[in-house]
PDB file of C-alpha atoms in Angstrom:
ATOM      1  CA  UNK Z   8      -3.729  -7.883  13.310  1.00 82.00           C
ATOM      2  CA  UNK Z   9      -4.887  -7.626   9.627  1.00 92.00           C
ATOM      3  CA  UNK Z  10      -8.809  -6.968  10.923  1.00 94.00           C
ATOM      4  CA  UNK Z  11      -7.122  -4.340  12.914  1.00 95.00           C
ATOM      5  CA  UNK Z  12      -5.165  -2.402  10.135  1.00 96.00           C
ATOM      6  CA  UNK Z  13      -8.903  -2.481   7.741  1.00 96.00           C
ATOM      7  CA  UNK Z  14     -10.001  -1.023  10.824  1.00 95.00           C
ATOM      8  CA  UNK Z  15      -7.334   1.389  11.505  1.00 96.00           C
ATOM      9  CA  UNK Z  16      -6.730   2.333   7.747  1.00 97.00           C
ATOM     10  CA  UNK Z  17     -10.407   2.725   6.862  1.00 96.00           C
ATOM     11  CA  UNK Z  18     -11.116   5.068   9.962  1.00 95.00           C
ATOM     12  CA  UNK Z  19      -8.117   6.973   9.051  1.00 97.00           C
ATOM     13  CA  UNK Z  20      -9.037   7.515   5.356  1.00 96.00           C
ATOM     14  CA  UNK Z  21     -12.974   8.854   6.706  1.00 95.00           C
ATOM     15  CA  UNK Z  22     -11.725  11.072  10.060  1.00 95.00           C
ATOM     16  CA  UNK Z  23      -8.253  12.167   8.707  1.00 94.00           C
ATOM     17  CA  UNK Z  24      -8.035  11.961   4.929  1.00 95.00           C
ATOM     18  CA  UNK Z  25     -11.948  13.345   4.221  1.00 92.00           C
ATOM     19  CA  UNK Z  26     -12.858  10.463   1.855  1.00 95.00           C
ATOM     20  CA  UNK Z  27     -16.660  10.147   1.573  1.00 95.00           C
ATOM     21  CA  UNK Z  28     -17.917   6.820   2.605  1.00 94.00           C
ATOM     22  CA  UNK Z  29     -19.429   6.239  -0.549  1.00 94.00           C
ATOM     23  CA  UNK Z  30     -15.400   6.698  -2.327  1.00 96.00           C
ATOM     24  CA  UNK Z  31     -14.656   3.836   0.493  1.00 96.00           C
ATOM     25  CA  UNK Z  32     -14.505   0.439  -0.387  1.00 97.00           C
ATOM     26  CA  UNK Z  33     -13.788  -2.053   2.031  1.00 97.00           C
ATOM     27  CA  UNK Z  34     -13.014  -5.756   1.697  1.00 97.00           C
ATOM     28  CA  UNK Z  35     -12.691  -8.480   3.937  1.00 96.00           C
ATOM     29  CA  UNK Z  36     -12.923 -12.551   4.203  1.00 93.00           C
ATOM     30  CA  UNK Z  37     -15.312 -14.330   5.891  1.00 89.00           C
ATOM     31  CA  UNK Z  38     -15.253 -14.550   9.612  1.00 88.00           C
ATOM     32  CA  UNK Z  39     -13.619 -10.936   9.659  1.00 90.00           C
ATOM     33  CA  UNK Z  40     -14.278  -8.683  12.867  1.00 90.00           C
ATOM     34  CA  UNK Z  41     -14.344  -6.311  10.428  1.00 88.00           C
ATOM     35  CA  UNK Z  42     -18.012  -6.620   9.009  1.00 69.00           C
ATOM     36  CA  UNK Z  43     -19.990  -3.047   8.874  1.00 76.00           C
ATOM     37  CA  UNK Z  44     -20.066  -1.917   5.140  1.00 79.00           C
ATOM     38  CA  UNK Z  45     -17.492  -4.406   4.003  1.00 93.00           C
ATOM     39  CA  UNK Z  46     -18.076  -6.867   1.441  1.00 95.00           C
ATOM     40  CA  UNK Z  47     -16.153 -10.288   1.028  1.00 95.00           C
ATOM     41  CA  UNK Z  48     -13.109 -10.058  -0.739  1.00 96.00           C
ATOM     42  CA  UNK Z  49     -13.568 -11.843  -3.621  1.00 97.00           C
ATOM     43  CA  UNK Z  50     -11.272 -11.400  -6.891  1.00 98.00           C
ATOM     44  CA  UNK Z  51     -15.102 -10.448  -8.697  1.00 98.00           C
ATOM     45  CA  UNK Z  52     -15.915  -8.199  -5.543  1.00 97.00           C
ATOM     46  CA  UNK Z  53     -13.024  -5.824  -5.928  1.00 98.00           C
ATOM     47  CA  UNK Z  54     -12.937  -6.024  -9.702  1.00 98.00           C
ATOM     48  CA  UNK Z  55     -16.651  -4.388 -10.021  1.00 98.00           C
ATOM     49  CA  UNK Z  56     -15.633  -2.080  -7.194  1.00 97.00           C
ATOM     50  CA  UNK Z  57     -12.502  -0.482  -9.088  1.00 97.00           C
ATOM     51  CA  UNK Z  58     -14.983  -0.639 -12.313  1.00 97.00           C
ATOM     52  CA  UNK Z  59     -17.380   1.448 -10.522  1.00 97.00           C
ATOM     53  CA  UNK Z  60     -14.747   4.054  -9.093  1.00 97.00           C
ATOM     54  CA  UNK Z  61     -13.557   4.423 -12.605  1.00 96.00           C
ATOM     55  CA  UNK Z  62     -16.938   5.353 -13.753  1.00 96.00           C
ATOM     56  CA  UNK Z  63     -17.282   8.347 -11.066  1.00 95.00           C
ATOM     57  CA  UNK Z  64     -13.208   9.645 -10.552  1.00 95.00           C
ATOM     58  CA  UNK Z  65     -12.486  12.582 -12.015  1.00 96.00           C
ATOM     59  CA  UNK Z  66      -8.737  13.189 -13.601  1.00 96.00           C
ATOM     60  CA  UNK Z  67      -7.856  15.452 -10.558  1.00 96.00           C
ATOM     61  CA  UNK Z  68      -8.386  12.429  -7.771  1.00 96.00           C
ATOM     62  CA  UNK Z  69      -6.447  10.198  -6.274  1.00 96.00           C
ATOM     63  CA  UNK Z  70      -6.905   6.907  -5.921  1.00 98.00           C
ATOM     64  CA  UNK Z  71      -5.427   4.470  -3.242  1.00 98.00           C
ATOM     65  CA  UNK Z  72      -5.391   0.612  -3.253  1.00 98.00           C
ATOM     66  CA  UNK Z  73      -4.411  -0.981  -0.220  1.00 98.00           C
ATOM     67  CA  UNK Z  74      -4.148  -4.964   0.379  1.00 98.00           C
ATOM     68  CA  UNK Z  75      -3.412  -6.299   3.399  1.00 98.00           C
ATOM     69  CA  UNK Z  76      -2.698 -10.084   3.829  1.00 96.00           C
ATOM     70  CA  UNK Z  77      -1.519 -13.835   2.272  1.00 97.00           C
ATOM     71  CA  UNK Z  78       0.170 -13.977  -1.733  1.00 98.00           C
ATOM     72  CA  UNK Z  79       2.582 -16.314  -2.746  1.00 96.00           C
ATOM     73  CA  UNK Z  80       4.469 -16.197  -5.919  1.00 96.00           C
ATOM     74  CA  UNK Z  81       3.494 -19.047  -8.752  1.00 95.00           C
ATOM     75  CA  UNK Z  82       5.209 -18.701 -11.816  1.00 93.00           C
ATOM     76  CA  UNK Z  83       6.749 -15.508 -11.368  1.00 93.00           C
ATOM     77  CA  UNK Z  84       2.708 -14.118 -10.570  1.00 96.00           C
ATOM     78  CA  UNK Z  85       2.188 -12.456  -7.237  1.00 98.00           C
ATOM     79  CA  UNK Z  86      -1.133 -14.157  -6.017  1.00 98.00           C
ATOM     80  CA  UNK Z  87      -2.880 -12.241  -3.999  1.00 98.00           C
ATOM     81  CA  UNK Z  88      -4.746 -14.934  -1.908  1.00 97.00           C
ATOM     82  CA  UNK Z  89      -9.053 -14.114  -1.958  1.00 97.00           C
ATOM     83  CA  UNK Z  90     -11.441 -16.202  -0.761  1.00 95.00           C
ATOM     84  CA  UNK Z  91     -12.177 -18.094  -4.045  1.00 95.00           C
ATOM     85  CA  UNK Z  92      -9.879 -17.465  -7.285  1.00 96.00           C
ATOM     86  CA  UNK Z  93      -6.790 -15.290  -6.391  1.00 97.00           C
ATOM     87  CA  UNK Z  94      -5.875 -11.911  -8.212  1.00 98.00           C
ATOM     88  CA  UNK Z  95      -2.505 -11.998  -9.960  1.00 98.00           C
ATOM     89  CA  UNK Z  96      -0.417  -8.437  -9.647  1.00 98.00           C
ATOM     90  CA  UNK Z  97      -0.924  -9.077 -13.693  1.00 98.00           C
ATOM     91  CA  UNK Z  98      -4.596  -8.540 -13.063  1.00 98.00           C
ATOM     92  CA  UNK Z  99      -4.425  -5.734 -10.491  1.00 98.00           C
ATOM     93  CA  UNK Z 100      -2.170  -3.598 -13.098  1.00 98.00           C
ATOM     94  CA  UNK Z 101      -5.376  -4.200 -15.534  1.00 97.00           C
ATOM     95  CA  UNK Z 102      -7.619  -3.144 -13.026  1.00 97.00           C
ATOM     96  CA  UNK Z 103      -5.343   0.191 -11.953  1.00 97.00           C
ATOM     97  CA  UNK Z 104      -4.376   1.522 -15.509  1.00 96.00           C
ATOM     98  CA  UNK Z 105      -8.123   1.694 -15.833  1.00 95.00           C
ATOM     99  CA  UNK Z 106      -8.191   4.574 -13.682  1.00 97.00           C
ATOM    100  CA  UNK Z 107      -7.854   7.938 -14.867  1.00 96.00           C
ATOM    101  CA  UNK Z 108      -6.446   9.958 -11.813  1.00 97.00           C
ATOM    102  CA  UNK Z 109      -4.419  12.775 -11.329  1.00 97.00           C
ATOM    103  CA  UNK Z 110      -1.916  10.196  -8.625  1.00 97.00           C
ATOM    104  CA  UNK Z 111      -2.318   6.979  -7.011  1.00 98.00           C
ATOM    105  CA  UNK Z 112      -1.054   4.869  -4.071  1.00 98.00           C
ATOM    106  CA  UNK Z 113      -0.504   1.352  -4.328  1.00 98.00           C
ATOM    107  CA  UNK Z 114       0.500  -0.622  -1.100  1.00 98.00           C
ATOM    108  CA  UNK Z 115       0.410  -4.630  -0.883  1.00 98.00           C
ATOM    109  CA  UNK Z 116       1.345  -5.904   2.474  1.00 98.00           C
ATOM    110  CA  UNK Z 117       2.028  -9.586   1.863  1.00 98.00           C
ATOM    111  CA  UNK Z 118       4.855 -11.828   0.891  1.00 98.00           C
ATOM    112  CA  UNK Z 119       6.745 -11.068  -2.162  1.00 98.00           C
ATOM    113  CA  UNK Z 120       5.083  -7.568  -2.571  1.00 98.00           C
ATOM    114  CA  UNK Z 121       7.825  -6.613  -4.588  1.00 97.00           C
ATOM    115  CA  UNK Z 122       7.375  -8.521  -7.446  1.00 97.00           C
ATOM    116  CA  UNK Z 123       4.225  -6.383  -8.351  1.00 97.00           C
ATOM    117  CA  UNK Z 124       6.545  -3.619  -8.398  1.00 95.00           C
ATOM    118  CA  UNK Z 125       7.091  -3.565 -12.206  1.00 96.00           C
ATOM    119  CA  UNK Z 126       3.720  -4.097 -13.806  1.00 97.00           C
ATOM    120  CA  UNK Z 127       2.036  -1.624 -11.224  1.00 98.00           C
ATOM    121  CA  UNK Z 128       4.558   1.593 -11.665  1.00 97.00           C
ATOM    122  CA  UNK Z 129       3.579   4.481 -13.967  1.00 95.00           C
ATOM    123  CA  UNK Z 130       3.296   8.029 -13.853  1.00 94.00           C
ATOM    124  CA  UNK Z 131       2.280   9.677 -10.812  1.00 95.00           C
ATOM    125  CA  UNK Z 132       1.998   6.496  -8.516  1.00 98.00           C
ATOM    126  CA  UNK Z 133       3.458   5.524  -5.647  1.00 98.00           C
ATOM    127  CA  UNK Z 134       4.021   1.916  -4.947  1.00 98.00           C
ATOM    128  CA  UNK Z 135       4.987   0.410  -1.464  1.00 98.00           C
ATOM    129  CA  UNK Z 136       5.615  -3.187  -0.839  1.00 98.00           C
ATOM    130  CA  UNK Z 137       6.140  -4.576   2.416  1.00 98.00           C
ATOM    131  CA  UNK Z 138       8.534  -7.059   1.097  1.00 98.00           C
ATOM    132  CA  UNK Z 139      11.332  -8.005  -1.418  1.00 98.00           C
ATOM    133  CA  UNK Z 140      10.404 -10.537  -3.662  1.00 97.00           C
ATOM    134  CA  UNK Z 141      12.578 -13.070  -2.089  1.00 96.00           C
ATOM    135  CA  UNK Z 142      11.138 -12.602   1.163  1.00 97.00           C
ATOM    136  CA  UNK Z 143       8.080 -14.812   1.419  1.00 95.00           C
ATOM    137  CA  UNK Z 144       7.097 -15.071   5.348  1.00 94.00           C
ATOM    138  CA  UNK Z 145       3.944 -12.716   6.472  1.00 94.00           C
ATOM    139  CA  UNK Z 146       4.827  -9.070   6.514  1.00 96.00           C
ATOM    140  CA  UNK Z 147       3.510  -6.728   9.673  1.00 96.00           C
ATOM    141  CA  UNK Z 148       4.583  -3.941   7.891  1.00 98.00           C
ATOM    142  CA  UNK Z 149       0.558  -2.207   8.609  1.00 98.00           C
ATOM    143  CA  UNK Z 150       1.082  -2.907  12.188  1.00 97.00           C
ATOM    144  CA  UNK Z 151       3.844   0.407  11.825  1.00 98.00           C
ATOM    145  CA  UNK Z 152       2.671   2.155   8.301  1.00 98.00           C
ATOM    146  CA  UNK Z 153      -0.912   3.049   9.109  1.00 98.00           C
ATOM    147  CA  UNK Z 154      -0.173   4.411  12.506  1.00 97.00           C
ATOM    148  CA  UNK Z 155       2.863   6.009  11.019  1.00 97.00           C
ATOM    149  CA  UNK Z 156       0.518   8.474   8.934  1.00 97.00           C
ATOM    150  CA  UNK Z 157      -0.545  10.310  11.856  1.00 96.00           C
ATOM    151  CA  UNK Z 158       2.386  10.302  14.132  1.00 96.00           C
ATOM    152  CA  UNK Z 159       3.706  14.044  15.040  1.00 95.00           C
ATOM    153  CA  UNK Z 160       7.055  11.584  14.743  1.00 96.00           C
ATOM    154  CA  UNK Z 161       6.638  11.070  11.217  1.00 97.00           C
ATOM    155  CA  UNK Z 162       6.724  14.960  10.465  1.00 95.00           C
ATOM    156  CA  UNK Z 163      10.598  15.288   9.807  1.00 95.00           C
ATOM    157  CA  UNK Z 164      10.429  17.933   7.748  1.00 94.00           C
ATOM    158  CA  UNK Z 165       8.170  19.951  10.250  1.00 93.00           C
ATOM    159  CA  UNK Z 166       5.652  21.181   7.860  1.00 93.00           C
ATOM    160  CA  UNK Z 167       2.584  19.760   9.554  1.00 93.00           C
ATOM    161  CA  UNK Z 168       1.831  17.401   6.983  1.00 95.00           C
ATOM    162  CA  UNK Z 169       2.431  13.466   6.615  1.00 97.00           C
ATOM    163  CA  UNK Z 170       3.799  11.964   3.311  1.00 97.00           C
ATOM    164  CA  UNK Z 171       3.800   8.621   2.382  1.00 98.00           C
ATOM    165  CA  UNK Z 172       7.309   8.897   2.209  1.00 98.00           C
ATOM    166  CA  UNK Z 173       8.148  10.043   5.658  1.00 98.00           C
ATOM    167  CA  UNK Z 174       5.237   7.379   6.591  1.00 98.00           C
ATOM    168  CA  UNK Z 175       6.804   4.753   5.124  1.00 98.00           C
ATOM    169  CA  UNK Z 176      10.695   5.779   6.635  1.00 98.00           C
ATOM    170  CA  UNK Z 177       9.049   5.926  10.112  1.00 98.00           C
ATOM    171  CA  UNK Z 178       7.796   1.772   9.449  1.00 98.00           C
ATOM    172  CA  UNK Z 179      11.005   1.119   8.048  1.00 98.00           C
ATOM    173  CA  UNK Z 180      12.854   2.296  11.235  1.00 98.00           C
ATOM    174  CA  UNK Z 181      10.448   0.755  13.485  1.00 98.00           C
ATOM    175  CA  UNK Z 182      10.179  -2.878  11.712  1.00 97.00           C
ATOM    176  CA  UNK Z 183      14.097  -2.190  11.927  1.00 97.00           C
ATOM    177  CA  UNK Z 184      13.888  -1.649  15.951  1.00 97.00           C
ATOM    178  CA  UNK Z 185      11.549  -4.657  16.342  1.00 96.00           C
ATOM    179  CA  UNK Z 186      14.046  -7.076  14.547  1.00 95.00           C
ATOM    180  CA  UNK Z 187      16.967  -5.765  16.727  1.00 96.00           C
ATOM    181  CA  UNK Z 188      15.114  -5.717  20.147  1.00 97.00           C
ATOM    182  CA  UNK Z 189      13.996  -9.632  19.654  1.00 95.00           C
ATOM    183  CA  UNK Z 190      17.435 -10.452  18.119  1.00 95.00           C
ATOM    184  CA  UNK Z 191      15.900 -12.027  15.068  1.00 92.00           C
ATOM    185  CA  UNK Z 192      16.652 -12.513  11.373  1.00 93.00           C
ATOM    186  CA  UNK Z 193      14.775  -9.503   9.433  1.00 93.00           C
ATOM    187  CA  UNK Z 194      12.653 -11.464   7.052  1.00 95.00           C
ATOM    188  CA  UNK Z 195      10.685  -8.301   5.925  1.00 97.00           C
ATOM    189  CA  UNK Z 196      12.462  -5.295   4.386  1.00 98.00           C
ATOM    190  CA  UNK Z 197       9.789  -2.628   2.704  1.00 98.00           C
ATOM    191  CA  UNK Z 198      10.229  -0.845  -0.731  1.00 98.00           C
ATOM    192  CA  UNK Z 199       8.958   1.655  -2.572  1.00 98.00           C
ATOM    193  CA  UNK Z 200       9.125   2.528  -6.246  1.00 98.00           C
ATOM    194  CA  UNK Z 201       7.520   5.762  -7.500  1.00 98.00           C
ATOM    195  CA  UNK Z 202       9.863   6.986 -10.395  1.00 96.00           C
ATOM    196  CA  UNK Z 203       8.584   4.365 -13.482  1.00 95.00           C
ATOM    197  CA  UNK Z 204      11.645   2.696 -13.689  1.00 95.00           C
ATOM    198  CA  UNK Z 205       9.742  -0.966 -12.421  1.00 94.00           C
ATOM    199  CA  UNK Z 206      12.590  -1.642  -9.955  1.00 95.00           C
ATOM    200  CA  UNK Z 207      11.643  -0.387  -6.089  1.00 96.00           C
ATOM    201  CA  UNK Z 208      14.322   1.136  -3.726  1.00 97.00           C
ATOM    202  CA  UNK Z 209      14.745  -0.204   0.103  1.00 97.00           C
ATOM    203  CA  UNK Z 210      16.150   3.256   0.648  1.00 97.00           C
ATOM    204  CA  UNK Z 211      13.856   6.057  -0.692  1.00 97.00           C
ATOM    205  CA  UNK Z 212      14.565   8.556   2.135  1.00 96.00           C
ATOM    206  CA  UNK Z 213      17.899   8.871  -0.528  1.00 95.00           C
ATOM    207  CA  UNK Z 214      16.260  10.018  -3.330  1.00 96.00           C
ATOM    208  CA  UNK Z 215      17.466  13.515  -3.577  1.00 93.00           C
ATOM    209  CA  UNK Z 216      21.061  12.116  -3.442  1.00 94.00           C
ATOM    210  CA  UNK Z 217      20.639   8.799  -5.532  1.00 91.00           C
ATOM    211  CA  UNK Z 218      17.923  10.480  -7.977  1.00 91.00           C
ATOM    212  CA  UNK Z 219      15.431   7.222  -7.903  1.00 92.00           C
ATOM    213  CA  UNK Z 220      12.730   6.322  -5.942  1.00 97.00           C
ATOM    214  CA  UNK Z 221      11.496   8.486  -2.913  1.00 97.00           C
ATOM    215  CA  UNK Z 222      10.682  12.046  -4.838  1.00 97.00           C
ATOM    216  CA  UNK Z 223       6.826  11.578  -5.697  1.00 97.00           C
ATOM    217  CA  UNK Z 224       5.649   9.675  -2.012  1.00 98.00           C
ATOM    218  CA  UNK Z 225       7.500  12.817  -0.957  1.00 97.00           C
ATOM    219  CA  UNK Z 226       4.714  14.714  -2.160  1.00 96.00           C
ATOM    220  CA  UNK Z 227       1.459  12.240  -1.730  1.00 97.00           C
ATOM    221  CA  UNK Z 228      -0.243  13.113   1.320  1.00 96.00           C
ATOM    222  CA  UNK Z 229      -3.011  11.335   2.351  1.00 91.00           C
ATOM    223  CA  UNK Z 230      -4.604  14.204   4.454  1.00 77.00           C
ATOM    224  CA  UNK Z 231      -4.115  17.548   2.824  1.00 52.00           C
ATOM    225  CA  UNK Z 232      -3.419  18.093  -0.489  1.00 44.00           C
ATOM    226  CA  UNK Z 233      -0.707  16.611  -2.537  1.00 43.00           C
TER     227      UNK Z 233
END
């Protein structure tokens, strides 16, 4: 399933979002299906990657990070389990406030996603965990959010165009319907945090009425402009 959403995501990014192949970096462990123009995801792998896109981004792009996979919490760190040494969410807000972009999209698919939620925020980015920090079981969140972003069913507002936001409500419903259907306890529950405050919202299709998270992802679009 992970192999799948690489797959899936990076396809989407080249065919639907224009992003030039060489603005692509993919990452995957050893043994992925996934092996054509991906390199191994090592902690040393991704950092020279993001070192290199900072060198070449301009202030008016947009940069997405997208992780897909195992982290466990140690010490109140998000690990974000690589082949090799892991990458704390400490060390991944390093790497992003690096980047000099106009907006950015953050998304960590793993247990305890939320916890990064606090050192990652800042201006302009939208952040989307598939988890609370409590919840530590593997997430499937990719399995609805990447197929989400080009679903006519997405389109609430029937302007044509996808936001993360009305991507993300889409997985949120459908993770919702899975639980229900199977009659199981919902271990996953996906957030998003995109106003700077550091604390993410498991309801931002409320933001006009609550005034918090939800108002920036309802501008990112990652096909079209934002």
């Amino acid at each position: 399933a992970k192999d799948k959403a690489v797959a899936d995501f990076s396809r989407f990014l080249l065919d639907r979002a224009s992003v030039k192949p060489d603005r692509l970096g993919v990452f995957v462990p050893n043994g992925s299906s996934v092996q054509k123009d991906a390199k191994i995801s090592t902690a040393d792998n991704i950092k020279e990657q993001v070192r290199t896109f900072a060198e070449v981004i301009a202030p008016e792009d947009r940069f997405i990070f997208y992780y897909v996979g195992q982290a466990n919490i140690v010490q109140d760190k998000l690990r974000l389990n690589l082949p090799g040494v892991d990458i704390t969410h400490e060390q991944l807000a390093e790497w992003m406030n690096g980047l000099k972009v106009s907006s950015m999209l953050v998304v960590l698919d793993c247990p305890g996603a939320e916890m990064a939620g606090k050192a990652l925020t800042g201006p302009d980015r939208v952040i989307i965990g598939a988890c609370t920090a409590e919840q530590r079981y593997s997430t499937r969140f990719s399995q609805y959010f990447i197929p989400a972003l080009s679903d006519d069913k997405s389109d609430t507002d029937g302007d044509g165009k996808i936001s993360a936001l009305e991507a993300f409500n889409l997985a949120c419903k459908q993770l919702d319907e899975l639980y229900r259907s199977q009659g199981l306890l919902k271990t996953e529950t996906p957030v998003l945090e995109d106003d700077g405050d550091g604390t993410p919202s498991q309801e931002p299709w409320r933001h006009e009425q609550d005034k918090t998270d939800g108002a920036a992802a309802a501008r990112f679009f990652l096909s079209g402009k934002s």
